[in-house]
PDB file of C-alpha atoms in Angstrom:
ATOM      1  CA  UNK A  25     190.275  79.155  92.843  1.00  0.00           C
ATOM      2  CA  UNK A  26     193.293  77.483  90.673  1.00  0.00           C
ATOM      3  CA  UNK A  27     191.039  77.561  87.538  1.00  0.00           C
ATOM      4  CA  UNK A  28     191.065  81.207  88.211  1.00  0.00           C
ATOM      5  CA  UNK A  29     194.416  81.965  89.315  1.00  0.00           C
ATOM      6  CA  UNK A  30     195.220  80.115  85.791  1.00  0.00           C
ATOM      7  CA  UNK A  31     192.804  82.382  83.881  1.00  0.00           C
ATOM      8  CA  UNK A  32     194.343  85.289  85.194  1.00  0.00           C
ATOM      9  CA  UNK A  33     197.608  84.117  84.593  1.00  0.00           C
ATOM     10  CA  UNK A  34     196.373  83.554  80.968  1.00  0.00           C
ATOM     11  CA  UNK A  35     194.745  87.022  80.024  1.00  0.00           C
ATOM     12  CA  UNK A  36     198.011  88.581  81.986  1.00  0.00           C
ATOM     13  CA  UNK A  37     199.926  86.961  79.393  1.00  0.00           C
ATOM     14  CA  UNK A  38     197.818  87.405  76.289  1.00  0.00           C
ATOM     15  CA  UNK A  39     197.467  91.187  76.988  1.00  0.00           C
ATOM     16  CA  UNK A  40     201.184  91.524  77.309  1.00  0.00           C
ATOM     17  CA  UNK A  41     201.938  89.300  74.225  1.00  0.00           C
ATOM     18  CA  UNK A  42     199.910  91.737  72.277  1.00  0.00           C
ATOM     19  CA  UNK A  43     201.125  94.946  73.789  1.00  0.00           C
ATOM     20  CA  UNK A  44     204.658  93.409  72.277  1.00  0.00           C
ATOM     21  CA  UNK A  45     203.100  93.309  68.710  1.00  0.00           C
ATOM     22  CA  UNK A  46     203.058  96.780  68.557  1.00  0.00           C
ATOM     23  CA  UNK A  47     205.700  98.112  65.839  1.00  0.00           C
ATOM     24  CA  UNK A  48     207.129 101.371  66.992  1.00  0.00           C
ATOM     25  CA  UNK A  49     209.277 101.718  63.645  1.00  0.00           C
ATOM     26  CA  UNK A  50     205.971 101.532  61.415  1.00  0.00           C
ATOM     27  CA  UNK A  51     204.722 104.789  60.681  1.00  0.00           C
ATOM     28  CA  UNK A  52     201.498 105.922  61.623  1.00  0.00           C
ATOM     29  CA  UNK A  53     200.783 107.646  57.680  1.00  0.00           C
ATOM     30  CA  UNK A  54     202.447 107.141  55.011  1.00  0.00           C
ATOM     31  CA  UNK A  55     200.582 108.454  51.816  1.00  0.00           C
ATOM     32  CA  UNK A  56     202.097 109.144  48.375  1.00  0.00           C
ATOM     33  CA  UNK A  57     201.508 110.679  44.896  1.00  0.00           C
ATOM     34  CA  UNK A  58     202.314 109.632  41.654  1.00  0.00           C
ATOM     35  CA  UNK A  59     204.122 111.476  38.943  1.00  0.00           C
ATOM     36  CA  UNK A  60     203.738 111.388  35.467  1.00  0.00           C
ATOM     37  CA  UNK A  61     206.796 109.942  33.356  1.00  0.00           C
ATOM     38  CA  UNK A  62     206.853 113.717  31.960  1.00  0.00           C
ATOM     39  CA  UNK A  63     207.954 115.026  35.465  1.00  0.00           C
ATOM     40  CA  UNK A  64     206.165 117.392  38.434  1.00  0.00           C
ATOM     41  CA  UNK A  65     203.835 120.264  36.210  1.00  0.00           C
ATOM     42  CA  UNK A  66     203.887 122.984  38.649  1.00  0.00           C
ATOM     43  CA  UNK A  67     200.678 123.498  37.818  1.00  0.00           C
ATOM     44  CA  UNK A  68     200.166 119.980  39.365  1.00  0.00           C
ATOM     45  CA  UNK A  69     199.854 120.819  43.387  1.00  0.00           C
ATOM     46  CA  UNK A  70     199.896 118.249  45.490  1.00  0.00           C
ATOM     47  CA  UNK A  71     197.947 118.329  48.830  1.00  0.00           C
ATOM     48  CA  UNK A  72     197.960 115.949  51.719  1.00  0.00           C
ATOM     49  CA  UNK A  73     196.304 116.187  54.829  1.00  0.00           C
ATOM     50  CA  UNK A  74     197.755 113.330  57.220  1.00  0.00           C
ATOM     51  CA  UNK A  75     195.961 111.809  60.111  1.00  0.00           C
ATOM     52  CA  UNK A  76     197.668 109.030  62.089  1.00  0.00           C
ATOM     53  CA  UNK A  77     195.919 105.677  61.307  1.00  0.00           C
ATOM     54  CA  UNK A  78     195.140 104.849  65.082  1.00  0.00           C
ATOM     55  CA  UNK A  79     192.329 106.714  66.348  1.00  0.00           C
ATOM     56  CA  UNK A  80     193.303 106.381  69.793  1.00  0.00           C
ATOM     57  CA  UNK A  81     196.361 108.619  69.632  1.00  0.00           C
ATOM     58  CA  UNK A  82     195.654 111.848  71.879  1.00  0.00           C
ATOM     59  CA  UNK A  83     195.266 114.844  69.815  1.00  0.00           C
ATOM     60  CA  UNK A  84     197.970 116.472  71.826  1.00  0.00           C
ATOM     61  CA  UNK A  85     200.495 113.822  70.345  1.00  0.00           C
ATOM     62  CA  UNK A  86     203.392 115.013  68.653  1.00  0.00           C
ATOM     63  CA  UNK A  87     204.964 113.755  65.340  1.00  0.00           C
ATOM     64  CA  UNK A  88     208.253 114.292  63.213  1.00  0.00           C
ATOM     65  CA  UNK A  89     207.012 114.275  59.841  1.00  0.00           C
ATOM     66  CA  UNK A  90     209.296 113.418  56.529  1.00  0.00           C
ATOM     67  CA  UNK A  91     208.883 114.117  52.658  1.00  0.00           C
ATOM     68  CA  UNK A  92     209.876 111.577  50.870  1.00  0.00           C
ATOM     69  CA  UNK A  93     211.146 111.717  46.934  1.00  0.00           C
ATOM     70  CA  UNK A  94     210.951 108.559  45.043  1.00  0.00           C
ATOM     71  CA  UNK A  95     212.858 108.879  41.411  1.00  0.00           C
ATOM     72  CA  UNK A  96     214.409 106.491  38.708  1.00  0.00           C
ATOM     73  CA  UNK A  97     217.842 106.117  39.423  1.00  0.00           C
ATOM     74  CA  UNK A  98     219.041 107.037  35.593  1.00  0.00           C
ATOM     75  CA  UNK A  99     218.016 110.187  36.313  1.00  0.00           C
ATOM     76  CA  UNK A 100     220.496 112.871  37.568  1.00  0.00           C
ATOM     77  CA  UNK A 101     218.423 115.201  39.803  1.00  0.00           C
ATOM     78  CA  UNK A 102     220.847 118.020  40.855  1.00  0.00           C
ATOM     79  CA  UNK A 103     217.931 119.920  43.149  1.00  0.00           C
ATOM     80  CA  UNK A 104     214.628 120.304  43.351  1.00  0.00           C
ATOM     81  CA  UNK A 105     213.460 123.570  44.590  1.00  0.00           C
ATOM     82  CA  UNK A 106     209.675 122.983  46.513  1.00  0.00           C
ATOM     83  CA  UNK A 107     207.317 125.070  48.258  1.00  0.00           C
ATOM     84  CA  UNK A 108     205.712 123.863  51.439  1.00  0.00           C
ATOM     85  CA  UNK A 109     202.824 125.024  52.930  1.00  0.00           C
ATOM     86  CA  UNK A 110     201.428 123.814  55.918  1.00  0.00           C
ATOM     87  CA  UNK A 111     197.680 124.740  56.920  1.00  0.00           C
ATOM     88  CA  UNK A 112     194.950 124.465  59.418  1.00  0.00           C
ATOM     89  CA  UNK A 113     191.713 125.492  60.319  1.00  0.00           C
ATOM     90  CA  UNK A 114     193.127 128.359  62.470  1.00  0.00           C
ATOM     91  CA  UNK A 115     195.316 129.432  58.791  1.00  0.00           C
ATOM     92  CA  UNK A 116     199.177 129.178  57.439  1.00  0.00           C
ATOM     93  CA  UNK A 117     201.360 127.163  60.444  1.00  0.00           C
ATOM     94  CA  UNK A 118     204.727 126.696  58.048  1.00  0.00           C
ATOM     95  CA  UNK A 119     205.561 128.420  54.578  1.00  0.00           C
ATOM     96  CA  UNK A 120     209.095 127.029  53.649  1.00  0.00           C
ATOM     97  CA  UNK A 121     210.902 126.359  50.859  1.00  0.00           C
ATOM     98  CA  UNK A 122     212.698 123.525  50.731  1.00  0.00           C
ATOM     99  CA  UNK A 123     215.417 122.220  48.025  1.00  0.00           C
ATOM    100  CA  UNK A 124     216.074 118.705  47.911  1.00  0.00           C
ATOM    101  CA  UNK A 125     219.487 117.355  47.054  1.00  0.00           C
ATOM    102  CA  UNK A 126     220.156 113.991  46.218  1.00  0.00           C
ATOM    103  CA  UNK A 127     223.845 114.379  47.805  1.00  0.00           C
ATOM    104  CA  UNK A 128     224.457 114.707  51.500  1.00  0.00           C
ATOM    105  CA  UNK A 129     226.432 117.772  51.581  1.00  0.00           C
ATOM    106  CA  UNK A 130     223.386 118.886  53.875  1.00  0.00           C
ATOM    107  CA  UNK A 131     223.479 115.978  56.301  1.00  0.00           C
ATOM    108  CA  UNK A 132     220.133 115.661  56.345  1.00  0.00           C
ATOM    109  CA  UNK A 133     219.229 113.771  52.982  1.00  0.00           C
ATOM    110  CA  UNK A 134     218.756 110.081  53.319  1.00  0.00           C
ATOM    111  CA  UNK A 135     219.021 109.159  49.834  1.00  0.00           C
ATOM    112  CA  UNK A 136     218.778 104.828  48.784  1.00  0.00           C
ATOM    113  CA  UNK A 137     219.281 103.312  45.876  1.00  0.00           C
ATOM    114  CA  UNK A 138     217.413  99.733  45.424  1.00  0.00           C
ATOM    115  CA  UNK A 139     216.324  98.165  41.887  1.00  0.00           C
ATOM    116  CA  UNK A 140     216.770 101.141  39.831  1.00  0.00           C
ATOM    117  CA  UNK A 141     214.896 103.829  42.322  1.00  0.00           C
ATOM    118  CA  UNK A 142     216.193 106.308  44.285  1.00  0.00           C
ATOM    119  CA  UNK A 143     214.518 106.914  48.032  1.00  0.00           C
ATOM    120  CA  UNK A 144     215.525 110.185  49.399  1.00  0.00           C
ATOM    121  CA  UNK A 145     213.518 111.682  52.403  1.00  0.00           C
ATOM    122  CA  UNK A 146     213.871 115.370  53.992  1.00  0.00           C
ATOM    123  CA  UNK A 147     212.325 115.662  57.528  1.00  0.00           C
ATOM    124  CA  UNK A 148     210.505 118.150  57.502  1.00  0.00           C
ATOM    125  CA  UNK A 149     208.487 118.925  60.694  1.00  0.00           C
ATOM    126  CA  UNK A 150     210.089 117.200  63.819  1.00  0.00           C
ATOM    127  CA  UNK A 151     207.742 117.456  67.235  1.00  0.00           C
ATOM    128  CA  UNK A 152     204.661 118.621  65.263  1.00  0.00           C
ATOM    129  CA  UNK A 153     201.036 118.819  66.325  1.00  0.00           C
ATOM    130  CA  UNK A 154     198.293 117.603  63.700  1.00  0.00           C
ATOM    131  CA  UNK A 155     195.704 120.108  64.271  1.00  0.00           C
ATOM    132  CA  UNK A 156     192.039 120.140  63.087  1.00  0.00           C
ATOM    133  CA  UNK A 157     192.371 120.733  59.117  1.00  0.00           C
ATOM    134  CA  UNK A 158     195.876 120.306  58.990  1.00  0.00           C
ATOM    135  CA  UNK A 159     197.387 119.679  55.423  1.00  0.00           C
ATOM    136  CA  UNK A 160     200.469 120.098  53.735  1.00  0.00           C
ATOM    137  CA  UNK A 161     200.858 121.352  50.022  1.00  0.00           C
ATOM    138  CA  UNK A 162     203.643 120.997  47.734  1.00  0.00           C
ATOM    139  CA  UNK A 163     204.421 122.983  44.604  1.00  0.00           C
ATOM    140  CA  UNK A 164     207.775 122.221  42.205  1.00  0.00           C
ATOM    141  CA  UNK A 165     209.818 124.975  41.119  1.00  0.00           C
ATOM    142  CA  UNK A 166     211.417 123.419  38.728  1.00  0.00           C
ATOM    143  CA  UNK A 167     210.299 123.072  34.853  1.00  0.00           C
ATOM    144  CA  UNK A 168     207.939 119.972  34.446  1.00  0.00           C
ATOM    145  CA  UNK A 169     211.402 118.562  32.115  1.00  0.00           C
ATOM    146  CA  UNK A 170     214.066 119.399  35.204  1.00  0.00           C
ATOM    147  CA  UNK A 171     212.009 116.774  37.286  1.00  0.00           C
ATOM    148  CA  UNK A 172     211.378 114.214  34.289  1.00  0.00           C
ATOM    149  CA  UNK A 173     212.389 110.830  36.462  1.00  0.00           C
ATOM    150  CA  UNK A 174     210.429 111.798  39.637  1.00  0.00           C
ATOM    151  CA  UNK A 175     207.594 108.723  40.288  1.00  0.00           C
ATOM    152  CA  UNK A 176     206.597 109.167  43.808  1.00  0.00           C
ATOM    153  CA  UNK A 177     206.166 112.169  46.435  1.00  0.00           C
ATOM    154  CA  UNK A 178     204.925 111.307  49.915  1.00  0.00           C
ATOM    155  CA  UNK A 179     204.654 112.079  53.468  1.00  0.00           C
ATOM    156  CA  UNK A 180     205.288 109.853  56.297  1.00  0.00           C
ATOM    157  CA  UNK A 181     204.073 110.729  59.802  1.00  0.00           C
ATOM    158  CA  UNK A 182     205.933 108.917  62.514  1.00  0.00           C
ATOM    159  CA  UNK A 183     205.768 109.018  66.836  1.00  0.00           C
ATOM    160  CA  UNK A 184     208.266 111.660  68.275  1.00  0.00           C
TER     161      UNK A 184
END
């Protein structure tokens, strides 16, 4: 009866250590795209279609989703004028478009600086549903030399 009580006691604590390992500031996708050292082509559409890592979320789970701009920080980027297109099976959920600002005069720009590159993310989506096909698109309207500097654009899905 004690070696049981002790088992128990054991698993009880084992399954709660583990429950406490669970991160709830690591994203659950977090996907990004290179850039050329030329800058964004228009031409050059970029497509992602983001699916939370941990197939046990319920499909009715909701998620704020962020773009995220990674860029040399040499290079002055005044704005960035993007379409965004968001898609399903069902057709177009979101057509937006979006200019990015390195400055905060919006509020909503979270633009770092570390080791010569510049971080900035835009939320995009906040309490969204990832539906069956779902994917986002992005297409630059800038000229390919207006976003010379650019290395990195990327999504990041997080919990709501």
């Amino acid at each position: 009866m004690r070696t049981a009580k002790l088992t128990l006691l054991t698993a009880a604590l084992a399954i709660s250590g583990l429950a406490g390992c669970d991160r709830q500031d690591t994203p659950l996708y977090s996907h990004f795209e290179e850039i050329p050292p030329s800058g964004w082509n228009p031409l050059d559409v970029l497509v992602f279609c983001p699916m939370p890592i941990d197939s046990t979320e319920s499909p009715q789970s909701r998620y704020d989703l962020t773009m995220v701009v990674r860029y040399a920080a040499r290079h002055k980027i005044n704005a960035l004028p993007i379409a965004v297109t968001v898609d399903d099976n069902n057709g177009t959920l979101h057509a937006d478009t979006i200019i990015l600002r390195p400055s905060h005069a919006e509020g909503t720009n979270k633009a770092v600086t570390r080791y010569g590159v510049t971080e900035l993310r835009l939320p995009l989506y906040k309490d969204e549903r990832l539906t069956d096909g779902y994917a986002l698109t992005f297409e630059s309207f800038s000229p390919e030399s207006h976003t010379k500097g650019v290395m990195n654009i990327g999504v990041v899905i997080e919990r709501k």
